[in-house]
Short mmCIF file of C-alpha atoms and ligand atoms in Angstrom, two decimals:
data_model
loop_
_atom_site.label_atom_id
_atom_site.label_comp_id
_atom_site.label_asym_id
_atom_site.label_seq_id
_atom_site.Cartn_x
_atom_site.Cartn_y
_atom_site.Cartn_z
CA MET A 1 161.77 108.78 158.56
CA ALA A 2 161.48 107.73 161.64
CA LEU A 3 157.51 107.57 162.96
CA ILE A 4 159.45 108.27 167.14
CA GLU A 5 161.67 110.92 166.77
CA PRO A 6 163.06 110.91 170.45
CA THR A 7 165.14 114.82 171.42
CA ASP A 8 166.64 116.10 173.71
CA LEU A 9 164.53 119.58 174.35
CA LEU A 10 167.20 120.78 177.08
CA PRO A 11 169.41 118.87 179.59
CA GLY A 12 167.15 116.49 181.63
CA ILE A 13 163.92 116.82 179.58
CA ARG A 14 163.42 114.21 176.24
CA GLN A 15 160.52 114.83 174.02
CA ILE A 16 159.09 111.60 172.25
CA LEU A 17 157.42 112.94 168.87
CA PHE A 18 154.84 110.89 166.84
CA ASN A 19 156.10 111.27 163.66
CA ARG A 20 152.79 109.96 161.36
CA PRO A 21 151.18 113.28 160.60
CA GLU A 22 149.71 112.38 157.29
CA LYS A 23 147.78 109.41 159.37
CA LEU A 24 147.20 111.99 162.44
CA ASN A 25 150.31 109.59 164.39
CA ALA A 26 148.34 106.79 164.25
CA LEU A 27 149.79 103.95 166.31
CA SER A 28 150.45 101.31 163.54
CA THR A 29 152.54 98.08 164.72
CA PRO A 30 156.21 99.42 163.17
CA LEU A 31 154.84 103.16 165.71
CA MET A 32 154.39 101.47 168.60
CA ARG A 33 157.88 99.46 167.89
CA GLU A 34 159.62 102.10 168.03
CA PHE A 35 157.76 104.07 170.70
CA GLU A 36 158.34 101.13 173.21
CA ALA A 37 161.91 101.57 172.43
CA ALA A 38 162.06 105.26 172.97
CA LEU A 39 160.10 104.77 176.21
CA ASP A 40 162.88 101.70 177.29
CA ASP A 41 165.92 104.27 176.85
CA ALA A 42 164.11 107.61 178.03
CA ALA A 43 163.19 105.24 181.41
CA ALA A 44 166.77 103.44 181.72
CA ASP A 45 168.83 106.63 180.89
CA PRO A 46 169.85 108.38 184.23
CA ASP A 47 170.42 111.71 182.39
CA VAL A 48 166.30 111.77 181.52
CA ARG A 49 164.74 113.71 184.01
CA VAL A 50 161.57 114.20 182.65
CA VAL A 51 159.61 112.95 179.53
CA VAL A 52 157.58 115.20 177.20
CA LEU A 53 155.04 113.47 174.61
CA ARG A 54 154.20 115.31 171.26
CA GLY A 55 152.56 114.87 168.16
CA ALA A 56 153.75 115.96 164.74
CA GLY A 57 151.95 118.09 162.96
CA GLY A 58 149.59 120.44 164.34
CA ARG A 59 146.57 117.81 164.02
CA ALA A 60 146.60 115.04 166.04
CA PHE A 61 148.59 114.05 169.15
CA VAL A 62 148.17 110.26 168.24
CA ALA A 63 144.03 109.73 166.80
CA GLY A 64 144.31 106.50 167.71
CA ALA A 65 145.12 102.96 166.60
CA ASP A 66 145.58 102.51 163.02
CA ILE A 67 141.83 100.94 161.91
CA ALA A 68 143.24 100.13 158.75
CA GLU A 69 145.09 97.69 160.47
CA TYR A 70 142.44 96.32 162.14
CA GLN A 71 140.60 95.89 158.45
CA GLY A 72 142.87 93.19 157.22
CA ASN A 73 143.64 91.37 160.79
CA LYS A 74 143.60 87.85 162.03
CA ARG A 75 141.72 87.39 165.11
CA ALA A 76 145.29 86.33 167.11
CA GLU A 77 146.75 89.29 165.15
CA PHE A 78 143.93 91.57 166.81
CA ILE A 79 144.45 90.27 170.00
CA ALA A 80 148.42 90.28 170.18
CA TYR A 81 148.00 94.02 168.77
CA GLN A 82 145.42 94.70 172.01
CA LEU A 83 148.23 93.03 174.51
CA ASN A 84 150.68 94.80 173.24
CA SER A 85 149.57 98.04 173.47
CA ARG A 86 148.16 97.10 176.97
CA ARG A 87 151.24 96.51 178.00
CA VAL A 88 153.42 99.26 176.45
CA PHE A 89 150.99 101.80 177.87
CA ASP A 90 151.08 99.79 180.92
CA LYS A 91 155.11 100.50 181.07
CA LEU A 92 154.42 103.78 180.09
CA GLU A 93 152.51 104.80 183.78
CA ARG A 94 155.06 102.82 185.50
CA ILE A 95 158.52 104.72 184.19
CA GLY A 96 159.75 106.62 187.87
CA LYS A 97 160.23 109.82 185.64
CA PRO A 98 157.27 112.87 185.28
CA MET A 99 155.83 112.35 181.58
CA ILE A 100 153.99 115.33 180.10
CA CYS A 101 151.90 114.76 177.75
CA ALA A 102 151.21 117.62 175.18
CA VAL A 103 148.17 117.56 172.73
CA ASP A 104 147.23 119.72 170.01
CA GLY A 105 144.20 118.78 168.28
CA PHE A 106 143.32 115.37 168.00
CA ALA A 107 144.18 112.30 171.24
CA LEU A 108 141.72 109.87 170.75
CA GLY A 109 141.39 105.98 170.98
CA GLY A 110 145.05 105.01 172.39
CA GLY A 111 145.88 108.45 171.81
CA PHE A 112 143.73 109.43 174.39
CA GLU A 113 144.89 106.11 176.34
CA ILE A 114 148.52 107.17 176.08
CA ALA A 115 147.59 110.26 177.42
CA LEU A 116 146.03 108.97 180.47
CA CYS A 117 149.24 107.00 181.32
CA CYS A 118 150.67 110.26 181.53
CA ASP A 119 151.11 112.94 184.99
CA ILE A 120 150.58 116.19 183.64
CA LEU A 121 148.12 117.11 180.37
CA ILE A 122 149.20 120.31 178.57
CA LEU A 123 146.34 120.54 176.07
CA SER A 124 146.26 123.36 172.80
CA GLU A 125 142.70 125.14 172.70
CA SER A 126 141.91 123.11 169.71
CA ALA A 127 142.65 119.30 171.40
CA GLN A 128 139.61 116.74 171.19
CA LEU A 129 140.03 114.02 173.71
CA GLY A 130 137.52 110.73 172.70
CA LEU A 131 137.05 107.60 172.96
CA PRO A 132 135.10 106.56 169.99
CA GLU A 133 136.25 102.75 169.46
CA GLY A 134 132.06 102.23 170.00
CA ARG A 135 131.45 104.00 167.02
CA LEU A 136 133.74 100.97 165.00
CA GLY A 137 131.65 98.32 166.85
CA LEU A 138 134.40 98.12 169.64
CA CYS A 139 135.45 99.28 173.31
CA PRO A 140 138.95 100.10 174.06
CA GLY A 141 141.53 97.70 174.79
CA GLY A 142 144.20 99.05 176.37
CA GLY A 143 143.20 100.43 179.53
CA GLY A 144 140.94 103.24 178.62
CA THR A 145 137.94 102.33 179.78
CA GLN A 146 139.55 101.64 183.25
CA ARG A 147 141.87 105.30 183.33
CA LEU A 148 139.25 107.22 182.53
CA LEU A 149 136.45 106.14 184.62
CA ARG A 150 139.06 106.44 187.43
CA ALA A 151 140.46 110.02 186.51
CA VAL A 152 137.04 111.69 186.11
CA GLY A 153 133.91 109.63 187.68
CA ARG A 154 131.51 107.17 185.72
CA HIS A 155 128.98 109.52 184.38
CA ALA A 156 131.63 112.05 182.41
CA ALA A 157 133.80 108.39 181.14
CA SER A 158 129.90 107.52 179.88
CA ASP A 159 129.59 110.83 177.96
CA LEU A 160 132.95 109.97 176.05
CA LEU A 161 131.77 106.07 175.90
CA LEU A 162 128.40 105.93 175.29
CA ALA A 163 127.55 109.20 173.01
CA GLY A 164 130.91 109.50 171.42
CA TRP A 165 131.63 112.75 173.05
CA ARG A 166 134.48 114.40 172.04
CA MET A 167 136.17 116.57 175.05
CA SER A 168 137.16 119.44 174.58
CA ALA A 169 140.23 121.34 176.43
CA GLU A 170 137.88 123.71 178.44
CA ARG A 171 136.13 120.25 179.83
CA ALA A 172 139.62 119.00 179.94
CA LEU A 173 140.63 121.24 182.43
CA ALA A 174 137.25 121.63 184.43
CA LEU A 175 137.08 117.98 185.41
CA GLY A 176 141.12 118.36 186.21
CA ILE A 177 142.78 115.70 183.33
CA ALA A 178 144.38 118.68 182.00
CA ALA A 179 146.95 120.80 184.13
CA GLU A 180 146.92 123.55 181.58
CA VAL A 181 145.48 124.83 178.40
CA VAL A 182 147.34 127.02 176.13
CA PRO A 183 146.75 128.47 172.47
CA ALA A 184 148.90 126.32 169.90
CA ASP A 185 151.46 129.03 169.58
CA GLY A 186 151.90 128.92 173.24
CA MET A 187 152.34 125.31 173.36
CA ASP A 188 156.09 124.83 173.12
CA GLU A 189 156.79 127.38 176.02
CA ALA A 190 154.13 125.80 178.25
CA ILE A 191 155.96 122.29 177.77
CA LEU A 192 159.18 124.39 179.05
CA ARG A 193 157.84 125.57 181.99
CA ARG A 194 156.01 122.44 183.27
CA ALA A 195 159.22 120.11 182.16
CA ARG A 196 161.85 122.64 184.26
CA ALA A 197 159.28 122.71 187.17
CA CYS A 198 159.72 119.24 187.05
CA LEU A 199 163.42 119.13 187.15
CA LYS A 200 163.12 120.77 190.35
CA ILE A 201 161.29 117.91 192.40
CA ALA A 202 164.25 115.30 193.16
CA PRO A 203 163.98 112.27 191.06
CA LEU A 204 164.01 109.37 193.26
CA ALA A 205 161.29 111.43 194.89
CA ALA A 206 158.85 111.88 192.25
CA ALA A 207 159.28 107.98 190.72
CA GLU A 208 158.18 107.33 194.69
CA MET A 209 155.19 109.85 194.61
CA LYS A 210 154.00 108.04 191.60
CA ARG A 211 154.26 104.73 192.46
CA LEU A 212 151.98 106.54 195.78
CA LEU A 213 149.38 107.64 193.48
CA ARG A 214 148.78 105.10 191.13
CA GLU A 215 149.26 102.45 193.89
CA GLY A 216 147.28 104.40 196.21
CA GLN A 217 144.43 104.94 194.07
CA ASP A 218 143.30 100.97 194.18
CA ALA A 219 144.28 100.71 197.88
CA GLY A 220 142.33 101.72 201.09
CA ILE A 221 143.15 104.48 202.69
CA GLU A 222 144.58 103.76 205.67
CA THR A 223 147.19 100.71 203.41
CA ALA A 224 147.69 103.79 200.63
CA LYS A 225 148.14 106.09 204.20
CA SER A 226 151.46 103.64 205.40
CA LEU A 227 152.25 103.24 201.81
CA GLU A 228 152.77 106.84 201.88
CA GLN A 229 154.96 107.61 205.33
CA GLU A 230 156.91 104.05 204.61
CA VAL A 231 158.06 106.07 201.11
CA LEU A 232 158.64 109.15 203.23
CA PHE A 233 160.84 107.28 205.67
CA ARG A 234 162.83 105.74 203.35
CA LEU A 235 163.09 109.54 201.53
CA TYR A 236 164.33 110.89 204.68
CA SER A 237 167.70 109.12 204.86
CA THR A 238 168.28 109.19 201.46
CA ALA A 239 171.09 111.58 200.22
CA ASP A 240 168.91 113.50 198.04
CA GLY A 241 166.32 114.03 201.12
CA GLN A 242 169.47 115.41 203.77
CA GLU A 243 170.69 117.41 200.60
CA GLY A 244 167.34 119.49 199.65
CA ILE A 245 166.89 119.96 203.57
CA ASP A 246 170.01 121.69 203.28
CA ALA A 247 170.37 123.72 200.18
CA PHE A 248 166.67 125.23 201.47
CA LEU A 249 168.47 125.87 204.50
CA GLU A 250 171.17 127.59 203.12
CA LYS A 251 169.44 129.37 200.68
CA ARG A 252 171.31 127.41 197.53
CA ASP A 253 169.35 125.67 194.37
CA PRO A 254 170.29 121.88 195.81
CA ARG A 255 171.95 119.28 193.89
CA PHE A 256 170.38 115.66 193.84
CA ARG A 257 172.06 112.71 192.45
CA MET A 258 169.59 109.80 193.14
CA GLU A 259 171.51 108.61 196.18
N1 LIG B 301 144.12 104.77 161.67
C1 LIG B 301 144.17 105.03 160.38
N2 LIG B 301 144.36 106.31 159.98
C2 LIG B 301 143.57 106.94 160.50
C3 LIG B 301 143.56 106.90 161.76
C4 LIG B 301 143.39 106.03 162.29
N3 LIG B 301 143.05 106.25 163.93
N4 LIG B 301 142.85 108.72 162.27
C5 LIG B 301 143.61 108.98 160.86
N5 LIG B 301 143.24 108.69 160.11
C6 LIG B 301 143.78 108.59 159.09
C7 LIG B 301 142.84 108.72 157.75
O1 LIG B 301 142.09 107.52 157.20
C8 LIG B 301 143.30 110.12 157.20
O2 LIG B 301 144.06 109.47 155.84
P1 LIG B 301 143.91 109.31 154.17
O3 LIG B 301 144.15 110.95 153.83
O4 LIG B 301 145.48 108.60 153.70
O5 LIG B 301 142.73 109.01 153.64
C9 LIG B 301 144.24 110.86 157.34
O6 LIG B 301 144.24 110.15 158.51
C10 LIG B 301 143.85 111.72 158.06
O7 LIG B 301 142.28 112.12 158.57
P2 LIG B 301 141.02 112.77 158.14
O8 LIG B 301 139.78 111.55 158.50
O9 LIG B 301 140.45 112.88 156.20
O10 LIG B 301 140.91 113.98 158.82
P3 LIG B 301 139.26 114.64 159.45
O11 LIG B 301 140.37 115.22 160.10
O12 LIG B 301 138.48 114.40 158.38
O13 LIG B 301 138.94 113.83 160.30
C11 LIG B 301 139.71 112.08 162.79
C12 LIG B 301 139.81 113.59 161.94
C13 LIG B 301 140.53 112.57 163.60
C14 LIG B 301 138.01 112.57 163.34
C15 LIG B 301 139.18 110.93 161.70
O14 LIG B 301 140.29 110.80 161.54
C16 LIG B 301 138.79 109.55 162.70
O15 LIG B 301 137.83 109.90 163.47
N6 LIG B 301 139.74 108.84 162.96
C17 LIG B 301 139.88 108.10 163.91
C18 LIG B 301 139.27 107.86 164.92
C19 LIG B 301 139.50 106.79 165.66
O16 LIG B 301 138.19 105.87 165.82
N7 LIG B 301 139.75 106.39 166.80
C20 LIG B 301 140.26 104.87 167.11
C21 LIG B 301 140.69 103.50 166.80
S1 LIG B 301 140.53 102.56 167.32
#
């Protein structure tokens, strides 16, 4: 059975399902390989406009790296796993399409690191987010400390890292990580509502705005504002930019063609 199941929920909306529920979707090496292939496919397919990541089984999104693999690993294998995770998570963050992460239950360790690479997080009321690697005598290795720091600041990040505290859905909402918290049985509908909204954003504009947020975060503000205007001026000159303006004034839906 596939460890990763890609399906199209609706035209333009690709879901990538982590499908190892008996191990709370822990990120084994074969699962990571399938995950990367599914990401590559979604990134390359022009018909895919928005991607949803979700975990099977209802108990977890992803409960982190496969700790059983850690036990048997040689140091070189451990390092290779970590370098690979970092590379795949960086790739995920750079996909120029809106990435929605839907978290039912646990998103721990690498699972939370994946969520932090996504753009819009929808959590079920039961969601618990954490980076508990310190309990294993380790620390996150896929960018988790740094992405969490930038997302919520040092003190909120310290609570997860140094107390091993799991963040509730309510707290994630208060800290601005979660876009929405929904009852478990409202998740399917919430995903589609957000994904359909993403489909209304011109794809070139979405890709550029993702890059602006990512690159702007670590740039000085004047540099970042200049980057923003460069992007806007370029988008204005695209066929889609003109189509969006025309469609608004003609009171019709735009037809974006990624040109
Ligand atoms: N790696 C490997 N296996 C994992 C796993 C992980 N990260 N997380 C859960 N599992 C496995 C369990 O070993 C168990 O397998 P088993 O039934 O063969 O014994 C199964 O998934 C169910 O998990 P279990 O621990 O029995 O569920 P629980 O409800 O008691 O606890 C958690 C849930 C998430 C709190 C607990 O599984 C946990 O702490 N997982 C590890 C989280 C972590 O440290 N992640 C970072 C890794 S670097």
